Amino acid sequence: LLDSVYGLLTPFLLLLLLLLLQGAYGIKVELRVLDTLVAKKLPKVSTHLAKLETNSTAVTPSWLSSLFTTTLPAEVTARIFDCLLLEGSKVLQRVGLALLKHYETSICAASHPAQLRKVLDSRAARLYDAESLLGTAFKGVGAMPTAVIAGVRSAAAAAVDAQMEEQRRRLELIVCRTH
């Protein structure tokens, strides 16, 4: 009986997993954009993350998906929302870069990705200086022309598309094997 229940549930669970993965498409793209921008704009951070065998996507996953609401104090998040409404979605990338730049010393001192994530989460939760953060976001990370961001986003979308297609193909193989 358990085998027949498992046999019925497996395709359903795989389909549910596939739907959840596709629902996160935009966040996956934006995280890849952030990772690309970190490599270009924050080479020390990027190099250290590579030494830890990780990337910005692994240490900042909730930043963009929650629009920083679970990362930063409410007052700072409200200011980010103001900028987001005025400037558009690249503000999210700017703020992500600004946070990483703001904590560059702590990032480069971390010896493990889990430690790094805890340090970033803890420090960001106590960051009440919106002026400083947004100053870094708009002046400290350099130019970010919309056309350049669009190109990076397009390349990131293509990479996510390829990754999702590979995941879909693997799930189909698993489903075919279970039937």
Coordinates of N, CA and C in Angstrom, one line a residue:
L1 N 0.8 -1.2 0.0 CA 0.0 0.0 0.0 C 0.9 1.3 0.0
L2 N 1.9 1.3 0.8 CA 2.8 2.4 0.9 C 3.5 2.7 -0.4
D3 N 3.9 1.6 -1.1 CA 4.5 1.8 -2.4 C 3.5 2.4 -3.4
S4 N 2.2 2.0 -3.4 CA 1.3 2.6 -4.3 C 1.0 4.0 -4.0
V5 N 0.9 4.4 -2.7 CA 0.7 5.8 -2.3 C 1.9 6.6 -2.8
Y6 N 3.1 6.1 -2.5 CA 4.3 6.8 -2.9 C 4.3 7.0 -4.4
G7 N 3.9 5.9 -5.2 CA 3.9 6.0 -6.6 C 2.9 7.0 -7.1
L8 N 1.8 7.2 -6.4 CA 0.9 8.3 -6.8 C 1.3 9.7 -6.4
L9 N 1.9 9.8 -5.3 CA 2.3 11.1 -4.8 C 3.6 11.6 -5.5
T10 N 4.5 10.8 -5.9 CA 5.8 11.2 -6.4 C 5.6 12.2 -7.6
P11 N 4.8 11.8 -8.6 CA 4.6 12.7 -9.8 C 4.0 14.0 -9.3
F12 N 3.0 14.0 -8.4 CA 2.3 15.2 -7.9 C 3.4 16.1 -7.2
L13 N 4.2 15.5 -6.3 CA 5.2 16.3 -5.6 C 6.2 16.9 -6.5
L14 N 6.6 16.1 -7.5 CA 7.5 16.6 -8.5 C 6.9 17.8 -9.3
L15 N 5.7 17.7 -9.6 CA 5.0 18.8 -10.3 C 4.9 20.0 -9.4
L16 N 4.5 19.8 -8.2 CA 4.5 20.9 -7.2 C 5.8 21.6 -7.1
L17 N 6.9 20.8 -7.0 CA 8.2 21.3 -6.9 C 8.5 22.1 -8.2
L18 N 8.2 21.6 -9.3 CA 8.4 22.4 -10.6 C 7.7 23.7 -10.6
L19 N 6.4 23.7 -10.2 CA 5.7 24.9 -10.1 C 6.3 25.9 -9.2
L20 N 6.7 25.5 -8.0 CA 7.4 26.4 -7.1 C 8.6 27.0 -7.6
L21 N 9.4 26.1 -8.3 CA 10.6 26.6 -8.9 C 10.3 27.7 -10.0
Q22 N 9.3 27.5 -10.8 CA 9.0 28.5 -11.8 C 8.4 29.7 -11.2
G23 N 7.7 29.6 -10.1 CA 7.2 30.8 -9.4 C 8.3 31.7 -8.9
A24 N 9.5 31.2 -8.7 CA 10.6 32.0 -8.2 C 11.5 32.5 -9.3
Y25 N 11.0 32.4 -10.5 CA 11.8 32.8 -11.7 C 12.4 34.2 -11.6
G26 N 11.6 35.1 -11.3 CA 12.1 36.5 -11.3 C 13.1 36.7 -10.2
I27 N 12.9 36.1 -9.1 CA 13.9 36.2 -8.0 C 15.2 35.6 -8.4
K28 N 15.1 34.4 -9.0 CA 16.3 33.8 -9.5 C 17.1 34.7 -10.5
V29 N 16.4 35.3 -11.4 CA 17.0 36.2 -12.3 C 17.7 37.3 -11.6
E30 N 17.0 38.0 -10.7 CA 17.5 39.1 -10.0 C 18.7 38.8 -9.1
L31 N 18.7 37.6 -8.5 CA 19.8 37.2 -7.7 C 21.1 37.0 -8.6
R32 N 20.8 36.4 -9.8 CA 22.0 36.3 -10.8 C 22.5 37.6 -11.2
V33 N 21.6 38.6 -11.4 CA 22.0 39.9 -11.8 C 22.9 40.5 -10.7
L34 N 22.4 40.4 -9.4 CA 23.2 40.8 -8.3 C 24.5 40.2 -8.2
D35 N 24.6 38.9 -8.5 CA 25.9 38.2 -8.4 C 26.8 38.7 -9.5
T36 N 26.3 39.0 -10.7 CA 27.1 39.5 -11.8 C 27.6 40.9 -11.4
L37 N 26.7 41.7 -10.8 CA 27.1 43.1 -10.4 C 28.2 43.1 -9.3
V38 N 28.0 42.1 -8.4 CA 29.0 42.0 -7.3 C 30.4 41.7 -7.9
A39 N 30.4 40.8 -8.9 CA 31.7 40.5 -9.6 C 32.3 41.8 -10.2
K40 N 31.5 42.6 -10.8 CA 32.0 43.8 -11.5 C 32.3 44.9 -10.6
K41 N 31.4 45.2 -9.6 CA 31.5 46.4 -8.7 C 32.2 46.2 -7.4
L42 N 32.3 44.9 -6.9 CA 32.9 44.7 -5.6 C 33.8 43.5 -5.7
P43 N 34.9 43.7 -6.4 CA 35.8 42.5 -6.7 C 36.4 41.8 -5.4
K44 N 36.6 42.6 -4.4 CA 37.1 42.0 -3.1 C 36.1 41.1 -2.6
V45 N 34.9 41.5 -2.5 CA 33.8 40.7 -2.0 C 33.6 39.4 -2.9
S46 N 33.6 39.6 -4.2 CA 33.4 38.5 -5.1 C 34.6 37.5 -5.0
T47 N 35.8 38.0 -4.9 CA 37.0 37.1 -4.7 C 36.9 36.3 -3.4
H48 N 36.5 37.0 -2.3 CA 36.4 36.3 -1.0 C 35.3 35.2 -1.1
L49 N 34.1 35.6 -1.7 CA 33.0 34.6 -1.8 C 33.5 33.4 -2.6
A50 N 34.3 33.6 -3.6 CA 34.8 32.5 -4.4 C 35.7 31.6 -3.6
K51 N 36.5 32.2 -2.7 CA 37.4 31.5 -1.8 C 36.6 30.6 -0.9
L52 N 35.4 31.1 -0.5 CA 34.5 30.3 0.4 C 33.7 29.3 -0.4
E53 N 33.9 29.3 -1.7 CA 33.1 28.4 -2.6 C 31.6 28.7 -2.6
T54 N 31.3 30.0 -2.6 CA 29.9 30.4 -2.6 C 29.9 31.7 -3.5
N55 N 28.7 32.3 -3.5 CA 28.5 33.6 -4.2 C 27.4 34.4 -3.5
S56 N 27.2 35.6 -4.0 CA 26.3 36.5 -3.3 C 24.8 35.9 -3.3
T57 N 24.5 35.1 -4.2 CA 23.2 34.4 -4.2 C 23.0 33.6 -3.0
A58 N 24.0 32.9 -2.6 CA 23.9 32.0 -1.4 C 23.8 32.7 -0.1
V59 N 24.4 33.9 0.0 CA 24.4 34.6 1.3 C 23.3 35.7 1.3
T60 N 22.6 36.0 0.3 CA 21.6 37.0 0.3 C 20.3 36.6 -0.3
P61 N 19.9 35.3 -0.1 CA 18.7 34.9 -0.9 C 17.4 35.6 -0.5
S62 N 17.2 36.0 0.7 CA 15.9 36.6 1.1 C 15.9 38.1 0.8
W63 N 17.0 38.8 0.5 CA 17.1 40.2 0.4 C 16.1 40.6 -0.7
L64 N 16.2 40.1 -1.9 CA 15.4 40.6 -3.0 C 14.0 40.0 -3.0
S65 N 13.9 38.7 -2.5 CA 12.6 38.1 -2.5 C 11.6 38.7 -1.5
S66 N 12.2 39.3 -0.5 CA 11.4 40.0 0.5 C 11.4 41.5 0.4
L67 N 12.1 42.0 -0.7 CA 12.3 43.4 -0.9 C 12.9 44.1 0.4
F68 N 13.8 43.3 1.0 CA 14.5 43.8 2.2 C 13.7 43.9 3.4
T69 N 12.4 43.5 3.4 CA 11.5 43.7 4.6 C 11.9 42.7 5.7
T70 N 12.5 41.6 5.4 CA 12.9 40.7 6.5 C 14.4 40.9 6.8
T71 N 15.1 41.8 6.2 CA 16.5 42.0 6.4 C 16.8 43.3 7.1
L72 N 16.1 44.3 6.8 CA 16.4 45.7 7.3 C 15.3 46.1 8.2
P73 N 15.6 47.1 9.1 CA 14.5 47.7 9.9 C 13.4 48.4 9.0
A74 N 12.2 48.4 9.5 CA 11.1 49.0 8.8 C 11.3 50.4 8.2
E75 N 12.0 51.2 9.0 CA 12.2 52.6 8.6 C 13.1 52.7 7.4
V76 N 14.1 51.8 7.3 CA 15.0 51.8 6.2 C 14.3 51.2 5.0
T77 N 13.6 50.1 5.2 CA 12.8 49.5 4.1 C 11.8 50.5 3.5
A78 N 11.2 51.3 4.3 CA 10.3 52.3 3.8 C 11.0 53.3 2.9
R79 N 12.2 53.7 3.2 CA 13.0 54.6 2.4 C 13.4 53.9 1.1
I80 N 13.7 52.6 1.2 CA 14.0 51.8 -0.1 C 12.8 51.8 -1.0
F81 N 11.6 51.6 -0.4 CA 10.4 51.5 -1.2 C 10.1 52.9 -1.9
D82 N 10.4 54.0 -1.2 CA 10.3 55.3 -1.8 C 11.2 55.4 -3.1
C83 N 12.4 54.9 -2.9 CA 13.3 55.0 -4.0 C 12.9 54.0 -5.1
L84 N 12.4 52.9 -4.7 CA 11.9 51.9 -5.7 C 10.8 52.4 -6.6
L85 N 9.9 53.1 -5.9 CA 8.8 53.7 -6.7 C 9.2 54.8 -7.6
L86 N 10.2 55.5 -7.2 CA 10.7 56.6 -8.0 C 11.7 56.2 -9.1
E87 N 12.6 55.3 -8.8 CA 13.7 54.9 -9.7 C 13.5 53.6 -10.4
G88 N 12.7 52.7 -9.9 CA 12.5 51.4 -10.6 C 13.3 50.3 -9.9
S89 N 13.2 49.1 -10.5 CA 13.7 47.9 -9.9 C 15.2 47.9 -9.7
K90 N 16.0 48.6 -10.5 CA 17.4 48.6 -10.2 C 17.8 49.1 -8.9
V91 N 16.9 49.8 -8.2 CA 17.2 50.2 -6.8 C 17.5 49.0 -5.9
L92 N 16.8 47.9 -6.2 CA 17.0 46.7 -5.4 C 18.5 46.2 -5.6
Q93 N 19.0 46.2 -6.8 CA 20.4 45.8 -7.1 C 21.3 46.8 -6.4
R94 N 21.0 48.1 -6.5 CA 21.8 49.1 -5.8 C 21.9 48.9 -4.3
V95 N 20.8 48.6 -3.7 CA 20.8 48.4 -2.2 C 21.5 47.1 -1.9
G96 N 21.3 46.1 -2.6 CA 22.1 44.8 -2.4 C 23.6 45.1 -2.4
L97 N 24.0 45.8 -3.5 CA 25.4 46.1 -3.6 C 25.9 47.0 -2.4
A98 N 25.0 48.0 -2.1 CA 25.4 48.9 -1.0 C 25.6 48.1 0.3
L99 N 24.7 47.2 0.6 CA 24.8 46.4 1.8 C 26.1 45.6 1.8
L100 N 26.4 45.0 0.7 CA 27.6 44.2 0.6 C 28.9 45.1 0.7
K101 N 28.8 46.3 0.1 CA 29.9 47.2 0.2 C 30.1 47.7 1.7
H102 N 28.9 48.0 2.3 CA 28.9 48.5 3.7 C 29.6 47.5 4.6
Y103 N 29.4 46.2 4.4 CA 29.9 45.2 5.3 C 31.1 44.4 4.6
E104 N 31.8 45.1 3.7 CA 32.8 44.4 3.0 C 33.9 43.8 3.9
T105 N 34.3 44.6 4.9 CA 35.3 44.1 5.9 C 34.9 42.9 6.6
S106 N 33.6 42.9 7.1 CA 33.1 41.7 7.8 C 33.0 40.5 6.8
I107 N 32.6 40.8 5.6 CA 32.5 39.7 4.6 C 33.8 39.1 4.4
C108 N 34.8 39.9 4.2 CA 36.2 39.4 3.9 C 36.8 38.7 5.1
A109 N 36.3 38.9 6.3 CA 36.8 38.3 7.5 C 36.1 37.0 7.8
A110 N 35.0 36.7 7.1 CA 34.3 35.5 7.4 C 35.0 34.3 6.8
S111 N 34.9 33.1 7.5 CA 35.7 31.9 7.1 C 34.7 30.8 6.6
H112 N 33.4 31.1 6.7 CA 32.5 30.1 6.2 C 31.2 30.8 5.7
P113 N 30.5 30.3 4.7 CA 29.3 30.9 4.2 C 28.2 31.0 5.2
A114 N 28.0 30.0 6.1 CA 27.0 30.1 7.1 C 27.3 31.2 8.1
Q115 N 28.5 31.4 8.4 CA 29.0 32.4 9.3 C 28.7 33.8 8.7
L116 N 29.1 33.9 7.4 CA 28.9 35.1 6.7 C 27.4 35.5 6.6
R117 N 26.6 34.6 6.4 CA 25.1 34.9 6.3 C 24.6 35.4 7.6
K118 N 25.0 34.7 8.7 CA 24.6 35.2 10.0 C 25.1 36.6 10.3
V119 N 26.3 36.9 10.0 CA 26.9 38.2 10.2 C 26.1 39.2 9.4
L120 N 25.9 39.0 8.2 CA 25.1 39.9 7.3 C 23.7 40.1 7.8
D121 N 23.0 39.1 8.2 CA 21.7 39.2 8.7 C 21.6 40.0 10.0
S122 N 22.5 39.7 10.9 CA 22.6 40.4 12.2 C 22.9 41.9 12.0
R123 N 23.9 42.2 11.2 CA 24.2 43.6 11.1 C 23.2 44.4 10.3
A124 N 22.6 43.8 9.3 CA 21.6 44.5 8.5 C 20.4 44.7 9.3
A125 N 20.0 43.8 10.2 CA 18.9 44.0 11.1 C 19.0 45.2 12.0
R126 N 20.3 45.6 12.3 CA 20.6 46.8 13.1 C 21.0 48.0 12.4
L127 N 20.8 48.0 11.1 CA 21.2 49.1 10.2 C 20.1 50.2 10.2
Y128 N 20.1 51.2 10.9 CA 19.1 52.2 11.0 C 19.4 53.5 10.2
D129 N 20.6 53.5 9.6 CA 21.0 54.7 8.9 C 20.7 54.6 7.4
A130 N 19.5 55.0 7.1 CA 19.0 54.9 5.7 C 19.8 55.8 4.8
E131 N 20.1 57.0 5.3 CA 20.9 58.0 4.5 C 22.2 57.4 4.1
S132 N 22.9 56.8 5.0 CA 24.2 56.2 4.7 C 24.1 55.1 3.7
L133 N 23.1 54.2 3.9 CA 22.9 53.0 3.0 C 22.5 53.5 1.6
L134 N 21.6 54.5 1.5 CA 21.2 55.0 0.2 C 22.2 55.8 -0.4
G135 N 23.0 56.5 0.4 CA 24.1 57.3 -0.2 C 25.1 56.3 -0.9
T136 N 25.4 55.2 -0.2 CA 26.3 54.2 -0.8 C 25.6 53.6 -2.1
A137 N 24.3 53.3 -2.0 CA 23.6 52.7 -3.1 C 23.6 53.6 -4.3
F138 N 23.5 54.9 -4.2 CA 23.4 55.8 -5.3 C 24.7 56.5 -5.7
K139 N 25.7 56.6 -4.8 CA 26.9 57.2 -5.1 C 28.1 56.3 -4.9
G140 N 28.0 55.3 -4.1 CA 29.2 54.5 -3.7 C 29.4 53.3 -4.6
V141 N 28.4 52.9 -5.3 CA 28.6 51.7 -6.2 C 28.8 52.0 -7.6
G142 N 28.9 53.2 -8.0 CA 29.2 53.6 -9.3 C 28.0 53.6 -10.2
A143 N 28.2 53.9 -11.5 CA 27.1 54.0 -12.5 C 26.5 52.7 -12.8
M144 N 25.2 52.7 -13.0 CA 24.5 51.5 -13.4 C 23.5 51.9 -14.5
P145 N 23.9 52.1 -15.7 CA 23.0 52.5 -16.8 C 21.9 51.4 -17.0
T146 N 20.7 51.9 -17.2 CA 19.6 51.0 -17.4 C 19.9 50.0 -18.6
A147 N 20.5 50.4 -19.6 CA 20.8 49.5 -20.7 C 21.8 48.4 -20.3
V148 N 22.7 48.7 -19.5 CA 23.7 47.7 -19.0 C 23.0 46.7 -18.1
I149 N 22.1 47.2 -17.2 CA 21.4 46.3 -16.3 C 20.4 45.5 -17.1
A150 N 19.8 46.0 -18.2 CA 18.9 45.2 -19.0 C 19.7 44.1 -19.7
G151 N 20.9 44.4 -20.1 CA 21.8 43.4 -20.8 C 22.2 42.3 -19.8
V152 N 22.5 42.7 -18.6 CA 22.9 41.7 -17.5 C 21.7 40.9 -17.2
R153 N 20.5 41.5 -17.1 CA 19.3 40.8 -16.7 C 18.9 39.8 -17.8
S154 N 19.1 40.2 -19.1 CA 18.8 39.3 -20.2 C 19.7 38.1 -20.2
A155 N 21.0 38.3 -19.9 CA 21.9 37.1 -19.8 C 21.5 36.2 -18.6
A156 N 21.2 36.9 -17.5 CA 20.8 36.1 -16.3 C 19.5 35.3 -16.6
A157 N 18.5 35.9 -17.3 CA 17.3 35.2 -17.6 C 17.6 34.0 -18.5
A158 N 18.5 34.1 -19.4 CA 18.9 33.0 -20.3 C 19.5 31.9 -19.5
A159 N 20.4 32.3 -18.5 CA 21.0 31.2 -17.7 C 19.9 30.5 -16.8
V160 N 19.0 31.3 -16.2 CA 17.9 30.7 -15.4 C 17.1 29.8 -16.3
D161 N 16.7 30.3 -17.5 CA 16.0 29.4 -18.4 C 16.6 28.1 -18.6
A162 N 17.9 28.1 -18.9 CA 18.7 26.9 -19.1 C 18.7 26.0 -17.9
Q163 N 18.9 26.6 -16.7 CA 18.8 25.9 -15.5 C 17.5 25.2 -15.3
M164 N 16.4 26.0 -15.5 CA 15.1 25.4 -15.3 C 14.7 24.4 -16.3
E165 N 15.2 24.5 -17.5 CA 15.0 23.5 -18.5 C 15.7 22.2 -18.1
E166 N 16.9 22.3 -17.6 CA 17.6 21.1 -17.1 C 16.9 20.5 -15.9
Q167 N 16.4 21.3 -15.0 CA 15.6 20.8 -13.9 C 14.3 20.1 -14.4
R168 N 13.6 20.7 -15.3 CA 12.4 20.1 -15.9 C 12.7 18.7 -16.5
R169 N 13.8 18.7 -17.3 CA 14.2 17.5 -18.0 C 14.6 16.4 -16.9
R170 N 15.3 16.7 -15.9 CA 15.6 15.7 -14.8 C 14.3 15.2 -14.1
L171 N 13.4 16.2 -13.8 CA 12.1 15.7 -13.2 C 11.3 14.8 -14.1
E172 N 11.3 15.1 -15.4 CA 10.6 14.2 -16.3 C 11.3 12.8 -16.3
L173 N 12.6 12.7 -16.3 CA 13.2 11.4 -16.2 C 12.9 10.7 -14.9
I174 N 12.8 11.4 -13.8 CA 12.4 10.8 -12.6 C 11.0 10.3 -12.6
V175 N 10.1 11.1 -13.2 CA 8.7 10.7 -13.3 C 8.6 9.5 -14.2
C176 N 9.3 9.5 -15.3 CA 9.2 8.4 -16.3 C 9.7 7.1 -15.6
R177 N 10.7 7.2 -14.8 CA 11.3 6.0 -14.1 C 10.3 5.5 -13.0
T178 N 9.5 6.3 -12.4 CA 8.6 5.8 -11.4 C 7.4 5.2 -12.0
H179 N 7.1 5.3 -13.3 CA 5.9 4.7 -13.9 C 6.3 3.7 -14.9

